[in-house]
Each structure stands twice: as structure tokens, then as C-alpha cells.
Short mmCIF file of C-alpha atoms in Angstrom, two decimals:
data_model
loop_
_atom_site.label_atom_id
_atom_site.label_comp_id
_atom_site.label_asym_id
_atom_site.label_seq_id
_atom_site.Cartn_x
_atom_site.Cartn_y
_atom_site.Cartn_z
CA UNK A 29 -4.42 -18.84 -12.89
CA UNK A 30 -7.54 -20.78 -12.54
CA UNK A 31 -10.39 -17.69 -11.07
CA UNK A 32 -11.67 -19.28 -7.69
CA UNK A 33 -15.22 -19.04 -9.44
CA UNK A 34 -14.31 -21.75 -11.40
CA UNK A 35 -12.87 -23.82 -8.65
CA UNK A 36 -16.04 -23.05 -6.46
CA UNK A 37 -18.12 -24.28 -9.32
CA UNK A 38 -16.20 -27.84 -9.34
CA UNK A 39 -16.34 -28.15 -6.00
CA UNK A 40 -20.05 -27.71 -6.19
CA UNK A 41 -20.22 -24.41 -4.27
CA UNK A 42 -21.87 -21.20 -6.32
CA UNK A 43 -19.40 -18.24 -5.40
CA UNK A 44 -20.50 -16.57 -8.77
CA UNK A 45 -20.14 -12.62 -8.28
CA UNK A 46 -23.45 -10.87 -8.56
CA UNK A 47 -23.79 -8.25 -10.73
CA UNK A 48 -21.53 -6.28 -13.98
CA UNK A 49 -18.15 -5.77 -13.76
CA UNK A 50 -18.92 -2.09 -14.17
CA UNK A 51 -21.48 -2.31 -11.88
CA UNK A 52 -19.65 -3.25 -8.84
CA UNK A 53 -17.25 -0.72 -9.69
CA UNK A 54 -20.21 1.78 -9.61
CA UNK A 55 -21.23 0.28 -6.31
CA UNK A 56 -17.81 0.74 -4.90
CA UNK A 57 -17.49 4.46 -6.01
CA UNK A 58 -20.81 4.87 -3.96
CA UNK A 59 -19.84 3.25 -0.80
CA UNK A 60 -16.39 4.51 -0.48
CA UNK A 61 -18.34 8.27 -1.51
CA UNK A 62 -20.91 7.70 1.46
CA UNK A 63 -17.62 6.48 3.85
CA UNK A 64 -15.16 9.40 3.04
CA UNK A 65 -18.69 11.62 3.47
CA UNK A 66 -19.31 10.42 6.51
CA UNK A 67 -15.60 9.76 8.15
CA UNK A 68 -14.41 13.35 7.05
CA UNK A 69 -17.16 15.27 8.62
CA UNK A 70 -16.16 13.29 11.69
CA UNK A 71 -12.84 13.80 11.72
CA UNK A 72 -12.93 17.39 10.83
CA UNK A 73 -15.73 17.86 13.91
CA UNK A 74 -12.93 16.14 16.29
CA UNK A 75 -9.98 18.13 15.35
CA UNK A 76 -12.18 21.26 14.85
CA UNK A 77 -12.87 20.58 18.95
CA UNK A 78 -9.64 19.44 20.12
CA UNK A 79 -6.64 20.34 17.59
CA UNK A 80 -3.88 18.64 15.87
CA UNK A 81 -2.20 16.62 18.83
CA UNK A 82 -0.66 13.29 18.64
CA UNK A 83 -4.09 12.02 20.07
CA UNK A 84 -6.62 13.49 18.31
CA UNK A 85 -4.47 12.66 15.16
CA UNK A 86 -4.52 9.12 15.83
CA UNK A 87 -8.10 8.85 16.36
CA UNK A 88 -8.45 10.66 13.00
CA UNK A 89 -6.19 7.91 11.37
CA UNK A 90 -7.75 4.81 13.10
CA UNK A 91 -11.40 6.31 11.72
CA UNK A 92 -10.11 6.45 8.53
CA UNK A 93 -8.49 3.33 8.24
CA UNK A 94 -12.00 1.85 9.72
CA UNK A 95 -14.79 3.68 8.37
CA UNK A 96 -13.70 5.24 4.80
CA UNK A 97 -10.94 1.91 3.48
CA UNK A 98 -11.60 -0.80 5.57
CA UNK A 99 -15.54 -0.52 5.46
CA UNK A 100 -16.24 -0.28 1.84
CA UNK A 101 -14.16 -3.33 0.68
CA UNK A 102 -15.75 -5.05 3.08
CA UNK A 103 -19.01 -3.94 2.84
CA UNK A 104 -18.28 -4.43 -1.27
CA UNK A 105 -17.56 -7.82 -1.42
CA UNK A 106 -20.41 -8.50 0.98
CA UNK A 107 -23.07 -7.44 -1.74
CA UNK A 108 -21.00 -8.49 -4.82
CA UNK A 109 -19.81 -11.96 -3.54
CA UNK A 110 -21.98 -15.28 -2.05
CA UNK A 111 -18.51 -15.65 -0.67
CA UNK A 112 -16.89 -12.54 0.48
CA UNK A 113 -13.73 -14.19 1.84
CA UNK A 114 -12.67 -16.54 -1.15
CA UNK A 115 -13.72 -13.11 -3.37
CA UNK A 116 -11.33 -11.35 -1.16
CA UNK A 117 -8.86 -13.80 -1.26
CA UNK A 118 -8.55 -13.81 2.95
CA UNK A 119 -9.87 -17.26 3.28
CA UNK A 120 -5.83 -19.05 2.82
CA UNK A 121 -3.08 -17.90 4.54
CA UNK A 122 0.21 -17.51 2.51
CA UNK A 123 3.67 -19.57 2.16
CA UNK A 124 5.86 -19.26 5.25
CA UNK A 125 8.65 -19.61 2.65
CA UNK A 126 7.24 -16.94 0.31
CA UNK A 127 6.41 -14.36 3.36
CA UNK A 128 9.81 -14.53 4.42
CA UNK A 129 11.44 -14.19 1.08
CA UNK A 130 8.89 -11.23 0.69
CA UNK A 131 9.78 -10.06 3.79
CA UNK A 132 13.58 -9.95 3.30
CA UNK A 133 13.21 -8.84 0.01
CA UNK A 134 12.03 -5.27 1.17
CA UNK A 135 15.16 -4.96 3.12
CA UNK A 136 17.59 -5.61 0.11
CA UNK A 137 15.48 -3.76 -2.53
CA UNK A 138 16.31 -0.59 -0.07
CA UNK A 139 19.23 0.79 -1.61
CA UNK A 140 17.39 0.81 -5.28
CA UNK A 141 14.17 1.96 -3.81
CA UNK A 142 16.10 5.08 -2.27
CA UNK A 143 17.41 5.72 -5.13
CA UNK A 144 14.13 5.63 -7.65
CA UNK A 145 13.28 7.73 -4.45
CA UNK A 146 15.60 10.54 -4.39
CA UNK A 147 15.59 10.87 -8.29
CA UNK A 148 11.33 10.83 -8.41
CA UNK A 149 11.77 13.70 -5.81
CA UNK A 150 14.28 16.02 -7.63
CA UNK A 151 12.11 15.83 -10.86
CA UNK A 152 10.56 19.55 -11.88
CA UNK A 153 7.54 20.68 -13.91
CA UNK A 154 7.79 22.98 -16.88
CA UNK A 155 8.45 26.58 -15.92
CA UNK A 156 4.92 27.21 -17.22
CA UNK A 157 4.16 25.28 -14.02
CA UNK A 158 6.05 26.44 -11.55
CA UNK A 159 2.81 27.11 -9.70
CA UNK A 160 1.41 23.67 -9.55
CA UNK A 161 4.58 22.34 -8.50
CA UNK A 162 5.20 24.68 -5.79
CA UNK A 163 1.39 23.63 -4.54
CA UNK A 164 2.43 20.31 -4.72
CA UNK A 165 5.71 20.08 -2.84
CA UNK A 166 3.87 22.30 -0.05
CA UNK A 167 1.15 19.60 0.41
CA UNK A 168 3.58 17.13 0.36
CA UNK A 169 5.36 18.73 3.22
CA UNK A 170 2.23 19.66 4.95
CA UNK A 171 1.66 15.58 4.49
CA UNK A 172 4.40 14.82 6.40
CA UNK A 173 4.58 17.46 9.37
CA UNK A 174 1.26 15.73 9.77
CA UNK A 175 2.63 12.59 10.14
CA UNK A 176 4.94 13.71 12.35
CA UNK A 177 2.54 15.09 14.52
CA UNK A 178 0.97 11.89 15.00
CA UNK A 179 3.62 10.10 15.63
CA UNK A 180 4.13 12.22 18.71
CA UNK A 181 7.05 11.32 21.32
CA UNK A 182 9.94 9.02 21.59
CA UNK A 183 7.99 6.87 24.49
CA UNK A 184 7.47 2.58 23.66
CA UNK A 185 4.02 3.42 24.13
CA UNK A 186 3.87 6.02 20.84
CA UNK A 187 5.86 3.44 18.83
CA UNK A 188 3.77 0.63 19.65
CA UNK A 189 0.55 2.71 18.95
CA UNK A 190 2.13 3.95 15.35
CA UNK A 191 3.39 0.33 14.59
CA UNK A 192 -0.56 -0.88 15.17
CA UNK A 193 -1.92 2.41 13.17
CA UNK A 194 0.74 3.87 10.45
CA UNK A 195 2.00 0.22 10.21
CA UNK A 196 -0.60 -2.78 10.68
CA UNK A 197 -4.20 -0.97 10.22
CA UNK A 198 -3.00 1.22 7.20
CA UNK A 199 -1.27 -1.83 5.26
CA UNK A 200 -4.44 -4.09 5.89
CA UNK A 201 -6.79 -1.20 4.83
CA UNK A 202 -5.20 -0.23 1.53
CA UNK A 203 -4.47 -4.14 0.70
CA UNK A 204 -8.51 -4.74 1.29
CA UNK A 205 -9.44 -1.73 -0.90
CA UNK A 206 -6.68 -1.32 -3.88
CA UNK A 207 -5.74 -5.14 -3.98
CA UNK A 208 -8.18 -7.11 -2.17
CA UNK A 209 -11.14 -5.00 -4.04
CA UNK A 210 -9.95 -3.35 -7.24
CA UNK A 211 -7.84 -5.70 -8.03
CA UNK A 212 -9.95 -8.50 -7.62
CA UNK A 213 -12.94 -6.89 -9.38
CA UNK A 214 -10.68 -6.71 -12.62
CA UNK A 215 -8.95 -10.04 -12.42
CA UNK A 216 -12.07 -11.78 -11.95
CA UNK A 217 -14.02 -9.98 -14.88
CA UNK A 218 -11.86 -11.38 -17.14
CA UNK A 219 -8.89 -8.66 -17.31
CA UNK A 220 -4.92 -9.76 -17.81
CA UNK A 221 -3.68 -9.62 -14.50
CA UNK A 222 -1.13 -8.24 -15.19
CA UNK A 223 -2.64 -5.27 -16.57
CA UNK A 224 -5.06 -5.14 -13.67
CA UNK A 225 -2.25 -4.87 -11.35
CA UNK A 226 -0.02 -2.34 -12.85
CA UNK A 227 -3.69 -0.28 -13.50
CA UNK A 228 -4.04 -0.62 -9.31
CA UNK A 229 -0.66 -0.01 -8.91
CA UNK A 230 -0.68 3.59 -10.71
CA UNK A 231 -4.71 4.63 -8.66
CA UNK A 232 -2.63 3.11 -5.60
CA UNK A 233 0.07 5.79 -5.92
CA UNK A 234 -2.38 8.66 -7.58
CA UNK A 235 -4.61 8.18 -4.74
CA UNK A 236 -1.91 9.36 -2.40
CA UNK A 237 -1.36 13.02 -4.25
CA UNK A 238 2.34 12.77 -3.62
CA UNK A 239 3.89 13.32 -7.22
CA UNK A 240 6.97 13.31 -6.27
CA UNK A 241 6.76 9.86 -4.80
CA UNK A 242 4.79 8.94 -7.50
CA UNK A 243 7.17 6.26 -8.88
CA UNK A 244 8.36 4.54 -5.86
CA UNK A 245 4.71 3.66 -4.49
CA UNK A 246 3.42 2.57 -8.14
CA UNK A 247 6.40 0.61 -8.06
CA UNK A 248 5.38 -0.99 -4.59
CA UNK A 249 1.78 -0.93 -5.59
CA UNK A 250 2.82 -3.40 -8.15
CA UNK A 251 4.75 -5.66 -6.24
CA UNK A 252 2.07 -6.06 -3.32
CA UNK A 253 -0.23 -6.88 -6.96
CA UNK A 254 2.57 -9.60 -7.77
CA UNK A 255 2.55 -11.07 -4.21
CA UNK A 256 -1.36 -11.72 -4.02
CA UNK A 257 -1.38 -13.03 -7.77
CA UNK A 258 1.41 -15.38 -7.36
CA UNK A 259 0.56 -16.54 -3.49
CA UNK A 260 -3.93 -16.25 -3.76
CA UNK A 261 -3.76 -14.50 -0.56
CA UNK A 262 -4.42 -11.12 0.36
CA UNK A 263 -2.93 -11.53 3.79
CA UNK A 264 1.23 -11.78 1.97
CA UNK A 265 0.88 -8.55 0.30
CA UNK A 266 -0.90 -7.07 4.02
CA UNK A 267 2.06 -8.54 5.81
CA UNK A 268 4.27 -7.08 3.32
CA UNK A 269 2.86 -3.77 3.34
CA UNK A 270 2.80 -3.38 7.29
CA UNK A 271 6.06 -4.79 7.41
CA UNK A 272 7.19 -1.50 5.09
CA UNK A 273 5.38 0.52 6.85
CA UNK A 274 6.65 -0.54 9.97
CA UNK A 275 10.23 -0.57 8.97
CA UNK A 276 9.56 3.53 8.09
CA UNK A 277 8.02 3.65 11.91
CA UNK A 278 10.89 1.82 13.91
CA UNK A 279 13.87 3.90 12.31
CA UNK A 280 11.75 7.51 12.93
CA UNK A 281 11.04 6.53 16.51
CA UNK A 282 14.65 5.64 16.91
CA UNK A 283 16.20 8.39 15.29
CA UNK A 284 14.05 10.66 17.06
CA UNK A 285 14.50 8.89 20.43
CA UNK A 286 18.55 9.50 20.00
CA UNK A 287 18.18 12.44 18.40
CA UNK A 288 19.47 11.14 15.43
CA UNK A 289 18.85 12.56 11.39
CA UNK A 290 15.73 10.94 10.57
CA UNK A 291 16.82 10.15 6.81
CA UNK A 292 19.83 8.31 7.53
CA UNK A 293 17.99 4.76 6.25
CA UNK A 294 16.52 6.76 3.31
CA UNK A 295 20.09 7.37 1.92
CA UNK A 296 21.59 3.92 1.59
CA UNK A 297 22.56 4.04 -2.03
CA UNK A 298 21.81 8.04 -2.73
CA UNK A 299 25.51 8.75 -1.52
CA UNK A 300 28.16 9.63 -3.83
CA UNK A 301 30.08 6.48 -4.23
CA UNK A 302 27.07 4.33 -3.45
CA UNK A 303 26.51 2.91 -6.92
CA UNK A 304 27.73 -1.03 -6.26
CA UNK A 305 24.94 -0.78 -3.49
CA UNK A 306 22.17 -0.09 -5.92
CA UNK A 307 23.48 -2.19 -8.55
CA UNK A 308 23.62 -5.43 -5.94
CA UNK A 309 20.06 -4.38 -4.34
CA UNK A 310 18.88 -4.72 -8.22
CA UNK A 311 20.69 -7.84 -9.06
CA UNK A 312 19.72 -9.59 -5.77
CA UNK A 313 16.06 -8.17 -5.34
CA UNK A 314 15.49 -9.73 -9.17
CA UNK A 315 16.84 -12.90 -7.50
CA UNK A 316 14.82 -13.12 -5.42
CA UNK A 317 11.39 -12.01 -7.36
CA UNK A 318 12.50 -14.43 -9.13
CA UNK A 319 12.16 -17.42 -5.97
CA UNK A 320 9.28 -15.93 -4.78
CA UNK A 321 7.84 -16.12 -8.37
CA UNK A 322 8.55 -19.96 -9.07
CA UNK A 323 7.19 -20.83 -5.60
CA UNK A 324 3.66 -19.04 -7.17
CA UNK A 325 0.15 -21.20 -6.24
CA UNK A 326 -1.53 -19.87 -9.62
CA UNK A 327 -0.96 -21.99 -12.50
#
């Protein structure tokens, strides 16, 4: 991979980052500090007023996505960068060929995802820790009745409104601050990329404070890493990670429109009997890592 500062340098631009590696992480700490500061007193003020509706819940989710994710990477690469955008990596858009194979391969990695699922989730502490893991599975659950919450009905208009929020904002936000940022900062400082990504990929899923999907999201953490490294653009690891989160959105709207059990797409491959599934979602997702690999930008 040739580091676009070098490129911008041939081409006779000066994109040279300003500042220390370990200074721009400093001034990243700060900003997203001042953000979170600043967009949970909000929050907490709005749904101190009105409550935990669908609503208010949504506007919560939207100023979070804005003011504490979206807002620091930006603002980052503004000070750090004399050009944000190549920094960034959202100045080229990506491969159609390589955002549909990245796109499809989501829906065949399912069954092995499920599984790494299921078997993250029935994993228990020591008994000298029974405590901490009972905390943990209750803010987990308290997590997702939240979720649910602000999803609210079974109407086009909620699913459209949680395909733009849960599924569009929240993928572009965490791909501008975990890969667009972090990443970035670490690549171009002279780290192995590959140990910058897998590094991202484990503060991507710590960040959440969901242990016992711990392994699944590091796991995706590191394959929206993969997808910007191979493709030098943000935007096919975004459209990746809306495109999951979108997937999640569409089948809980519809089971809960038909009144249907909401985890029937979370256990293709975790049924008894199921192992050929997970075994040819392995073999065929590797084929096609392996596709979206060779058609890779970065030399």
C-alpha cells in the first residue's frame, strides 16, 4: 500500500498530517470527551422532559450519531489533515464489483456468523464472577429493550426512519470514527495495517460493552478494516456496515409486523442438524474474501 501522503507528494500537493501520531490521538480523546460531554447532557435533559418513547429515542440516537461520532472525526481530520477527505479516505468511491461482492458476502457469512453468535453468548465467567456477569447480561438486555423501544411500531414510516438512523447514520458514524479516524491515524503513522485493523477491530467491539457479542463485532470490525484497506475508500466498509445494519432492521420490522419470532434469521445454522450450513457459509464466505481481496486497489 502506497500511504496517500506519498502519492500527494508526487503529485505535487502537500497533504502531510500535522502534528505526532500520539498527538492526534490526544486530540481525538479531547474532542470526542467535549462531544459525549456535551451530547449526553442533551440527551439526558430531553428524555428527562419527555420519556423513553419511540420519538424522543430517536432524537437521542440521531444526536449521537451527529454530535458525539460523526463530529469528532470530522472535526479531527479537519485540524490534523491539509486534506481532510483524502486523510479520510471519502474522496473515491469504491468498486461496483467489490461493493456487491461485499454486499452478498454478508448474506452467506450468516449462518457462521450466527453461530460464532450463539456460542460468544452462552460463554460464562468464573463463579468468582458471577456478579459481573449477571451485571453484564442485564445491561445487555437493558441495551436491547432500548432498541426496541426506538424502533417503535410496525408502520413503513418507523422502518424507513430506523433504516435512515439504526441503519445508514449509525454505519457512516462508526466507519468515520473507528475506521475512517483510528484506523487511519495508525496506518498512516507507519503501523502494519494489519495490526492497526485488528487493534480497531477489538476498541470497535469493546466500545460497545456487550461481552457477550464481543467476538462477532471484533470479527466484523475487522472485516469493515479489510474492506477500506483493500478498496482506499471509506464509503465500501459504510455501505457495508448500513447494509448489516439494515438487514437486522428489515427482518425485526417484519417479524414484528406479522407477529412473527423475531430471531428466526438469527438461527440459520444454530439448529441441531444445521452443521453443512455453517460449514458452506465458511467455505464460500473465504471464497469470496478471497475475490474481493485480489480485486484490492493497494499494492
Amino acid at each position: 500500500m502506497i500511504p496517500h501522503e506519498l502519492l500527494s507528494k508526487k503529485n505535487g500537493d502537500d497533504c502531510r498530517l500535522l502534528l505526532t501520531i500520539g498527538q492526534r490521538l490526544l486530540l481525538l480523546l479531547c474532542v470526542i470527551l467535549l462531544c459525549w460531554i456535551v451530547g449526553s447532557v442533551l440527551n439526558g435533559l430531553i428524555i428527562a422532559k419527555f420519556g423513553q418513547t419511540a420519538r424522543v429515542l430517536r432524537i437521542a440516537a440521531v444526536i449521537q450519531s451527529l454530535l458525539q461520532i460523526i463530529l469528532p472525526s470530522l472535526a479531527t481530520a479537519l485540524m490534523i489533515s491539509r486534506c481532510p477527505a483524502r486523510f479520510l479516505e471519502i474522496d473515491r468511491a469504491p468498486q461496483a464489483s467489490m461493493t456487491l461482492l461485499s454486499i452478498a458476502l454478508l448474506v452467506v457469512s450468516m449462518p457462521a456468523f450466527n453461530w460464532i453468535i450463539q456460542w460468544n453468548a452462552s460463554l460464562h465467567l468464573p463463579d468468582f464472577m458471577q456478579g459481573v456477569e449477571q451485571w453484564m447480561r442485564q445491561a445487555e438486555d437493558s441495551s436491547a429493550a432500548t432498541i426496541r423501544i426506538m424502533q417503535g411500531g410496525t408502520s413503513v414510516g418507523d422502518l424507513i426512519l430506523n433504516i435512515l438512523i439504526i441503519g445508514v447514520m449509525a454505519g457512516l458514524g462508526e466507519e468515520l470514527l473507528f475506521r475512517g479516524t483510528i484506523q487511519r491515524m495508525l496506518t498512516t503513522s507507519g503501523m502494519n495495517p494489519h495490526a492497526a485493523i485488528w487493534i480497531v477491530a477489538v476498541l470497535f467491539s469493546a466500545i460497545h460493552l456487550q461481552f457477550f457479542g464481543f467476538v462477532p463485532r471484533m470479527l466484523l470490525g475487522a472485516l469493515f478494516g479489510y474492506l477500506l484497506y483493500w478498496s482506499g475508500s471509506l464509503w465500501l466498509p459504510v455501505i457495508v456496515h448500513a447494509a448489516n445494519n439494515i438487514i437486522y432492521v428489515v427482518f425485526q420490522w417484519i417479524a414484528l409486523r406479522h407477529n412473527m419470532p423475531a430471531g428466526n434469521i438469527d438461527e440459520i445454522g444454530t439448529r441441531p442438524g444445521e452443521y453443512i450450513y455453517i460449514i458452506a457459509s465458511v467455505v464460500v464466505s473465504a471464497m469470496f474474501l478471497w475475490r474481493i481481496h485480489s480485486l484490492r486497489t493497494n499494492s
